[in-house]
mmCIF file of C-alpha atoms in Angstrom:
data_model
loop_
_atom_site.group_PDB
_atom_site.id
_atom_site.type_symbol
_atom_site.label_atom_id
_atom_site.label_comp_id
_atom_site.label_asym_id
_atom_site.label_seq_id
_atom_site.Cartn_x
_atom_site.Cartn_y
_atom_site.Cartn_z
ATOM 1 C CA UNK B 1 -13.728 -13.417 0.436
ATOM 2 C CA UNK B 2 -11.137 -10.598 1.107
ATOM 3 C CA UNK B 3 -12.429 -7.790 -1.172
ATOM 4 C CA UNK B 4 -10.958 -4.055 -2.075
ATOM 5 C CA UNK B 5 -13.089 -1.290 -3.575
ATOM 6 C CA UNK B 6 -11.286 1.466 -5.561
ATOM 7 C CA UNK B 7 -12.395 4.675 -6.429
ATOM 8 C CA UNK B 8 -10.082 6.563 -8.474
ATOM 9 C CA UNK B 9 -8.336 3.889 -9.784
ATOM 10 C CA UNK B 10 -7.951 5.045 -13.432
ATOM 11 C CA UNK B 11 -6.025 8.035 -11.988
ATOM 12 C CA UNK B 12 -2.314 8.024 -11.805
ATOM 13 C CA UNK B 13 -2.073 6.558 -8.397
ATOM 14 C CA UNK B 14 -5.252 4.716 -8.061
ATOM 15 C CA UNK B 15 -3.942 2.855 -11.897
ATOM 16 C CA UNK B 16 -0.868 2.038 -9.873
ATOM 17 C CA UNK B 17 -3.030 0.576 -7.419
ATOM 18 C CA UNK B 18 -5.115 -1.439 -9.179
ATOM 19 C CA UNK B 19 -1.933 -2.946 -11.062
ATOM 20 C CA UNK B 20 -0.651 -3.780 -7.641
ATOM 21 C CA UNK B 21 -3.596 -5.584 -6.088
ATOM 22 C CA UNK B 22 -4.178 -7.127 -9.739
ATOM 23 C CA UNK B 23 -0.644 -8.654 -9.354
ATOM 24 C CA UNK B 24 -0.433 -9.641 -6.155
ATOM 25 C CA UNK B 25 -3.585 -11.765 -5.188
ATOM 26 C CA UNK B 26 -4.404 -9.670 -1.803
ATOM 27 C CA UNK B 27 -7.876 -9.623 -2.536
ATOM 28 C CA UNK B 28 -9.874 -12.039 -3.944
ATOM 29 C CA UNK B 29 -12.177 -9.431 -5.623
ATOM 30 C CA UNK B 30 -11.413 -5.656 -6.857
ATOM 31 C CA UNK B 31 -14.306 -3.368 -7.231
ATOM 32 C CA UNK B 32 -13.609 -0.217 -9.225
ATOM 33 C CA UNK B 33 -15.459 3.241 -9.304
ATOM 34 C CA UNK B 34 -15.233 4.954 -12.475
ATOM 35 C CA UNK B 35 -16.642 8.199 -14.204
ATOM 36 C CA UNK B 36 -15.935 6.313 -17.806
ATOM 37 C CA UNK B 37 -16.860 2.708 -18.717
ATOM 38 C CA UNK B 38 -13.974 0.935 -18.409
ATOM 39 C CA UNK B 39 -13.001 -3.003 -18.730
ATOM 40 C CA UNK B 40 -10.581 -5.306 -17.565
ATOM 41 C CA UNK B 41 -8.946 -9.051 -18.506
ATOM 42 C CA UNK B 42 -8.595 -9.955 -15.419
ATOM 43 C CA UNK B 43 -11.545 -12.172 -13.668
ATOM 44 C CA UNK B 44 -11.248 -10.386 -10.605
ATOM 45 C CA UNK B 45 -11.412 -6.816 -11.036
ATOM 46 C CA UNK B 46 -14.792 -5.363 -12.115
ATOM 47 C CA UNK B 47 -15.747 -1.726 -12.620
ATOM 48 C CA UNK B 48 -18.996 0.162 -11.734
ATOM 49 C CA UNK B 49 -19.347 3.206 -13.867
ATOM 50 C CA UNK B 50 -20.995 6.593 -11.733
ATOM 51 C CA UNK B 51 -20.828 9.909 -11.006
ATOM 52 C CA UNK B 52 -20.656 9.117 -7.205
ATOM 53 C CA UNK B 53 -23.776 11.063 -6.557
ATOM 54 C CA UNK B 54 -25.577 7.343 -5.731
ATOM 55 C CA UNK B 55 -23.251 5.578 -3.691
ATOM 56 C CA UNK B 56 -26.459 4.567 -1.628
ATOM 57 C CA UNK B 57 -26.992 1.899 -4.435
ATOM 58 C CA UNK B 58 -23.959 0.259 -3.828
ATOM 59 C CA UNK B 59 -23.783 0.250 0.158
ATOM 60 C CA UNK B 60 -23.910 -3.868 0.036
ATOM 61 C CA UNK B 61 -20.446 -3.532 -1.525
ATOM 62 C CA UNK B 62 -18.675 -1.632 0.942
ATOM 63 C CA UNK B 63 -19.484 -4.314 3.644
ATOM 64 C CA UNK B 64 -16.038 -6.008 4.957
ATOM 65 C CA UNK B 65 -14.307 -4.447 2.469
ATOM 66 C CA UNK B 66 -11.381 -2.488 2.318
ATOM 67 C CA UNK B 67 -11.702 0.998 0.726
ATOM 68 C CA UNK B 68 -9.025 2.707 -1.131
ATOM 69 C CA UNK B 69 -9.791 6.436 -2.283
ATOM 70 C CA UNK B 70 -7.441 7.996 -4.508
ATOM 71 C CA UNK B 71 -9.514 10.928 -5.626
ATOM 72 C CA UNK B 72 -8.146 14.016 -6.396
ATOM 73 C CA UNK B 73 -7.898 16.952 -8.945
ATOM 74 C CA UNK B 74 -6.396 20.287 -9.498
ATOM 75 C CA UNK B 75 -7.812 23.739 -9.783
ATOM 76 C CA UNK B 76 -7.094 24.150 -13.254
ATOM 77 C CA UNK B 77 -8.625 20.572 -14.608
ATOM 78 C CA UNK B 78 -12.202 22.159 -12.990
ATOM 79 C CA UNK B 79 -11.611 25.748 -14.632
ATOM 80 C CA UNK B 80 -10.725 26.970 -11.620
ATOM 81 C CA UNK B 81 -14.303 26.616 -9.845
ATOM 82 C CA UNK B 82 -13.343 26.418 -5.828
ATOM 83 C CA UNK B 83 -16.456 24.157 -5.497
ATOM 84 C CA UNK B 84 -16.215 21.953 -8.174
ATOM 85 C CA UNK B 85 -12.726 20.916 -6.343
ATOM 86 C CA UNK B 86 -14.291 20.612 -2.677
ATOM 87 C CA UNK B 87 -17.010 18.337 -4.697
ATOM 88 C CA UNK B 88 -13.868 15.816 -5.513
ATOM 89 C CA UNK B 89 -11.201 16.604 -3.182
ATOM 90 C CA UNK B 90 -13.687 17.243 -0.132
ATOM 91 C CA UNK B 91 -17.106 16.298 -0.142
ATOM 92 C CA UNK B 92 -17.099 13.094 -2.227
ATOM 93 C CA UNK B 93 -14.014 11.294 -0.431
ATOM 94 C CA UNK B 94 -16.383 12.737 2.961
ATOM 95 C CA UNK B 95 -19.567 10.542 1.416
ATOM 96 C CA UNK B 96 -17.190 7.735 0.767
ATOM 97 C CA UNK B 97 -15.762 7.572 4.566
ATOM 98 C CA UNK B 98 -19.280 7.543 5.835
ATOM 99 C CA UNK B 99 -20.610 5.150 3.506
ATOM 100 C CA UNK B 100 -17.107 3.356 4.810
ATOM 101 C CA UNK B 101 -18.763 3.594 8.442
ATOM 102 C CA UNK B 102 -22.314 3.115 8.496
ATOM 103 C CA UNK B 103 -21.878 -0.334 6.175
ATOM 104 C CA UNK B 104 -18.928 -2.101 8.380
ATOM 105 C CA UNK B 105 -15.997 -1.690 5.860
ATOM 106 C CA UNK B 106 -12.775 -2.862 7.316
ATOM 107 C CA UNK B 107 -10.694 0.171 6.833
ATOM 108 C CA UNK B 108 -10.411 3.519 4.493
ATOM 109 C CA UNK B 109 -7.001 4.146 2.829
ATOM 110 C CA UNK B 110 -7.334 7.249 1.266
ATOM 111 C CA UNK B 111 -4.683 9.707 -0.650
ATOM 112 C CA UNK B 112 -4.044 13.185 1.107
ATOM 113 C CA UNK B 113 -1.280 15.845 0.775
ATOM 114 C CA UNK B 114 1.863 17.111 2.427
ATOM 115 C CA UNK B 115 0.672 20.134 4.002
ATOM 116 C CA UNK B 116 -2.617 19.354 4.536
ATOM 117 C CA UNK B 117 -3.894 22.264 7.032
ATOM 118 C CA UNK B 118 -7.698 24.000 7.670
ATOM 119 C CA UNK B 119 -6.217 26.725 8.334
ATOM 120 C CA UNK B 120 -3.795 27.363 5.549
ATOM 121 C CA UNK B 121 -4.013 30.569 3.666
ATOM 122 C CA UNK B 122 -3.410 28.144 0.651
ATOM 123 C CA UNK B 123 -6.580 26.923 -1.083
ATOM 124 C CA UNK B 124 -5.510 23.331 -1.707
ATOM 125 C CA UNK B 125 -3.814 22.890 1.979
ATOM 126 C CA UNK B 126 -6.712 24.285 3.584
ATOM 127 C CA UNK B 127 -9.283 22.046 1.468
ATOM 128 C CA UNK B 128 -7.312 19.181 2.646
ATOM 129 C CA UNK B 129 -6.732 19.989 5.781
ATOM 130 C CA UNK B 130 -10.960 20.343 6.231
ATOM 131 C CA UNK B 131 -10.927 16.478 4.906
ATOM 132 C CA UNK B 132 -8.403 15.327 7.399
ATOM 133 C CA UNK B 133 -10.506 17.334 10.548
ATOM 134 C CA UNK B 134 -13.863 15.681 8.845
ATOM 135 C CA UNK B 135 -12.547 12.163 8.567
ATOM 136 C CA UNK B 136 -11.577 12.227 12.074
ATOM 137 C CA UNK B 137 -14.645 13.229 13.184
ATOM 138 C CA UNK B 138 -16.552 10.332 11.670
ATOM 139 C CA UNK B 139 -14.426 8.122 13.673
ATOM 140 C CA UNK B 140 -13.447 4.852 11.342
ATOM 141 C CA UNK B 141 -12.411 1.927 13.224
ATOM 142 C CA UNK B 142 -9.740 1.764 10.894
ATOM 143 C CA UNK B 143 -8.410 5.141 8.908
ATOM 144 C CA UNK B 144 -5.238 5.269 7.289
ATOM 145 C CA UNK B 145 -4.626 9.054 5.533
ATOM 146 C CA UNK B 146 -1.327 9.080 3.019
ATOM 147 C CA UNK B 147 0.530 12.515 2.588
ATOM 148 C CA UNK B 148 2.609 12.316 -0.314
ATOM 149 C CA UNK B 149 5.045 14.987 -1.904
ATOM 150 C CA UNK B 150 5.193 15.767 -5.536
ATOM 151 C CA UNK B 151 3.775 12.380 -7.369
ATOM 152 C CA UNK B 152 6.476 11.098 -9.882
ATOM 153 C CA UNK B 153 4.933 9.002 -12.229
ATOM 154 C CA UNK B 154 3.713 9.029 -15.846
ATOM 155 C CA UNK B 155 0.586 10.977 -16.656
ATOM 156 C CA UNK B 156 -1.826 10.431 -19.294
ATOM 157 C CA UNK B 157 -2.492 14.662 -18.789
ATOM 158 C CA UNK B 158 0.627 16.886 -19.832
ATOM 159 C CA UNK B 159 1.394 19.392 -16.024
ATOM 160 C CA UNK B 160 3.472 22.017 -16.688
ATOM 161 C CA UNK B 161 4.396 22.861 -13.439
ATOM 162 C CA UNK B 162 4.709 19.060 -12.524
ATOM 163 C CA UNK B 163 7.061 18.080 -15.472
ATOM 164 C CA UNK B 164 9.082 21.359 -13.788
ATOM 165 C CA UNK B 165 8.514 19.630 -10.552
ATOM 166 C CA UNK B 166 9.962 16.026 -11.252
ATOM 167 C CA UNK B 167 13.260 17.698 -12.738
ATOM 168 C CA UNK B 168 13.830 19.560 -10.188
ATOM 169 C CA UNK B 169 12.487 15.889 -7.821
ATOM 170 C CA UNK B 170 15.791 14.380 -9.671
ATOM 171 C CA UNK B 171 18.434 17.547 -8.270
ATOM 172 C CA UNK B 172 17.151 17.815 -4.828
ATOM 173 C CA UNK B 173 15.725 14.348 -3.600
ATOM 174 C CA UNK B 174 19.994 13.437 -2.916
ATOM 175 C CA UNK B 175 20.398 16.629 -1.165
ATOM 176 C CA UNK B 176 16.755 16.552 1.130
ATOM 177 C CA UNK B 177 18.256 14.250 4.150
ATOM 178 C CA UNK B 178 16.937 13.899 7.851
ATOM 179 C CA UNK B 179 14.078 15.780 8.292
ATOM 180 C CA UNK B 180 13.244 16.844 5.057
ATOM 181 C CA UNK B 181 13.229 13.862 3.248
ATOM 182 C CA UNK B 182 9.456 13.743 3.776
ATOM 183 C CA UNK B 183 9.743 16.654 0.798
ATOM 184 C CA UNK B 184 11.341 14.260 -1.455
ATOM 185 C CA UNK B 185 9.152 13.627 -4.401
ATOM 186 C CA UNK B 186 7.699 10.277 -4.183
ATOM 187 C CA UNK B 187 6.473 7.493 -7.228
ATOM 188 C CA UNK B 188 3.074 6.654 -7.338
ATOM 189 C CA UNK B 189 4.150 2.654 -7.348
ATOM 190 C CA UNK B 190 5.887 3.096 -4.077
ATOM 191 C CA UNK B 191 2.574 5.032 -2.622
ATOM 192 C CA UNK B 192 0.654 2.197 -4.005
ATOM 193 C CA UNK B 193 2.797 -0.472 -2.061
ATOM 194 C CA UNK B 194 2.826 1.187 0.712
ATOM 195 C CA UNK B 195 -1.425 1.249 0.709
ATOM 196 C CA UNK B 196 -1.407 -2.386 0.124
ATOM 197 C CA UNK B 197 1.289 -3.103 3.058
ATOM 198 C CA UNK B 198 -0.327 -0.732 5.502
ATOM 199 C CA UNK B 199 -3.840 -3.072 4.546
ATOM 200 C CA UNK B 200 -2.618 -6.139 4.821
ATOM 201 C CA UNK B 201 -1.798 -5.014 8.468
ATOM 202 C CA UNK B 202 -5.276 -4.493 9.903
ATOM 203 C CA UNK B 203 -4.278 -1.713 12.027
ATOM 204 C CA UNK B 204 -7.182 -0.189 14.305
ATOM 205 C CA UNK B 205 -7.080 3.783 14.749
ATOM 206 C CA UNK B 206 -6.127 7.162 12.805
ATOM 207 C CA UNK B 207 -2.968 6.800 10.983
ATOM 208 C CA UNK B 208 -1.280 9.791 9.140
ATOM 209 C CA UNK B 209 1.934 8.754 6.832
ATOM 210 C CA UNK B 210 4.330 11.212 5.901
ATOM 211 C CA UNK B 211 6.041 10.882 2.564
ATOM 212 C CA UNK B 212 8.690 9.979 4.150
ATOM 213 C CA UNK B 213 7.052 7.014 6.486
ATOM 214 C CA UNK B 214 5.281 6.393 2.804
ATOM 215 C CA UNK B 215 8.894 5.925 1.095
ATOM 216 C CA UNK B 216 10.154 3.628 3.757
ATOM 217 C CA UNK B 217 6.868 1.266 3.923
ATOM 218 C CA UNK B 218 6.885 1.122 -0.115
ATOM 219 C CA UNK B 219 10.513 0.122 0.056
ATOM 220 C CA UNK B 220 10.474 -2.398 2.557
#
């Protein structure tokens, strides 16, 4: 039985996601994390409702499965509490790779940033770039890290400085060409067909996609 688990999948890419793998029969069973009880039609998706503190309940599921973590926040959302955004951005996606390793999943997708860096003066890049140095260091047989530019897509949260961001997405995506395309802003749908190609592929080692690489595999 070819089985995905999910956690943020009622976010705006991990939604995407789940619409995806609902659609397109890749996995014969979709288990999603959620903070809120949440329900689906469909036979094959089910939902487990935590607050991620006790994955060690739920180890049995992460065996031969394939992991998709699409966790994330902003500053703002926690009130601006540094730690509160390590806990989601950092240390939770950090339990979820190890739980990933010690109970024989196949692989980890997981949702990163352009400009991830640990040694960024910026808060966000440098939080990032700590989970990218921490991943590798558990050493996943199969890791696959996605660094997206500004998400397009339609949130069910109003962000100012997003909405800002997807205008200006419209005026300068045309004009960002070679090497900067990897700064065009990028829909969630394409990042989420991109994860599911990039799965379906079974490739062994750390991989690191550009939003650019992202882009190409979502349109192809």
């Amino acid at each position: 039985m070819k089985k995905a688990v999910i956690f943020g999948s009622t976010g705006l890419t991990g939604s995407a996601l789940v619409d995806l793998l609902t659609l397109n029969n890749q996995y014969d069973s979709i288990i999603c994390f959620v903070r809120k009880e949440t329900r689906s039609e469909n036979k094959r998706v089910s939902y487990i409702t935590t607050d991620f503190s006790s994955l060690d309940l739920y180890d049995h599921l992460f065996e031969s499965a394939d992991i998709y973590c699409c966790l994330g926040t902003t500053i703002k959302q926690v009130g601006y509490d540094k730690e509160k955004f390590k806990l989601a951005d950092l240390y939770t996606p950090i339990k979820i790779a190890e739980a990933a390793k010690n109970f024989n999943s196949n692989q980890l997708l997981i949702i990163s940033a352009m400009g991830a860096n640990s040694k960024s003066s910026i808060f966000y890049n440098r939080v990032k770039g700590e989970l990218h140095d921490k991943l590798k260091l558990i050493q996943l047989p199969s890791l696959h890290v996605f660094q997206p530019s500004l998400l397009l897509g339609d949130r069910q949260e109003k962000r100012g400085g997003e909405n800002i961001g997807k205008i200006l997405s419209a005026i300068l995506n045309p004009l960002l060409i070679g090497g900067l395309r990897k700064y065009r802003g990028i829909h969630v749908n394409t990042v989420a067909k991109a994860m599911a190609k990039i799965a379906s592929q079974h490739i062994a080692g750390d991989h690191f996609y550009t939003s650019d690489k992202i882009q190409e595999l979502g349109n192809a």
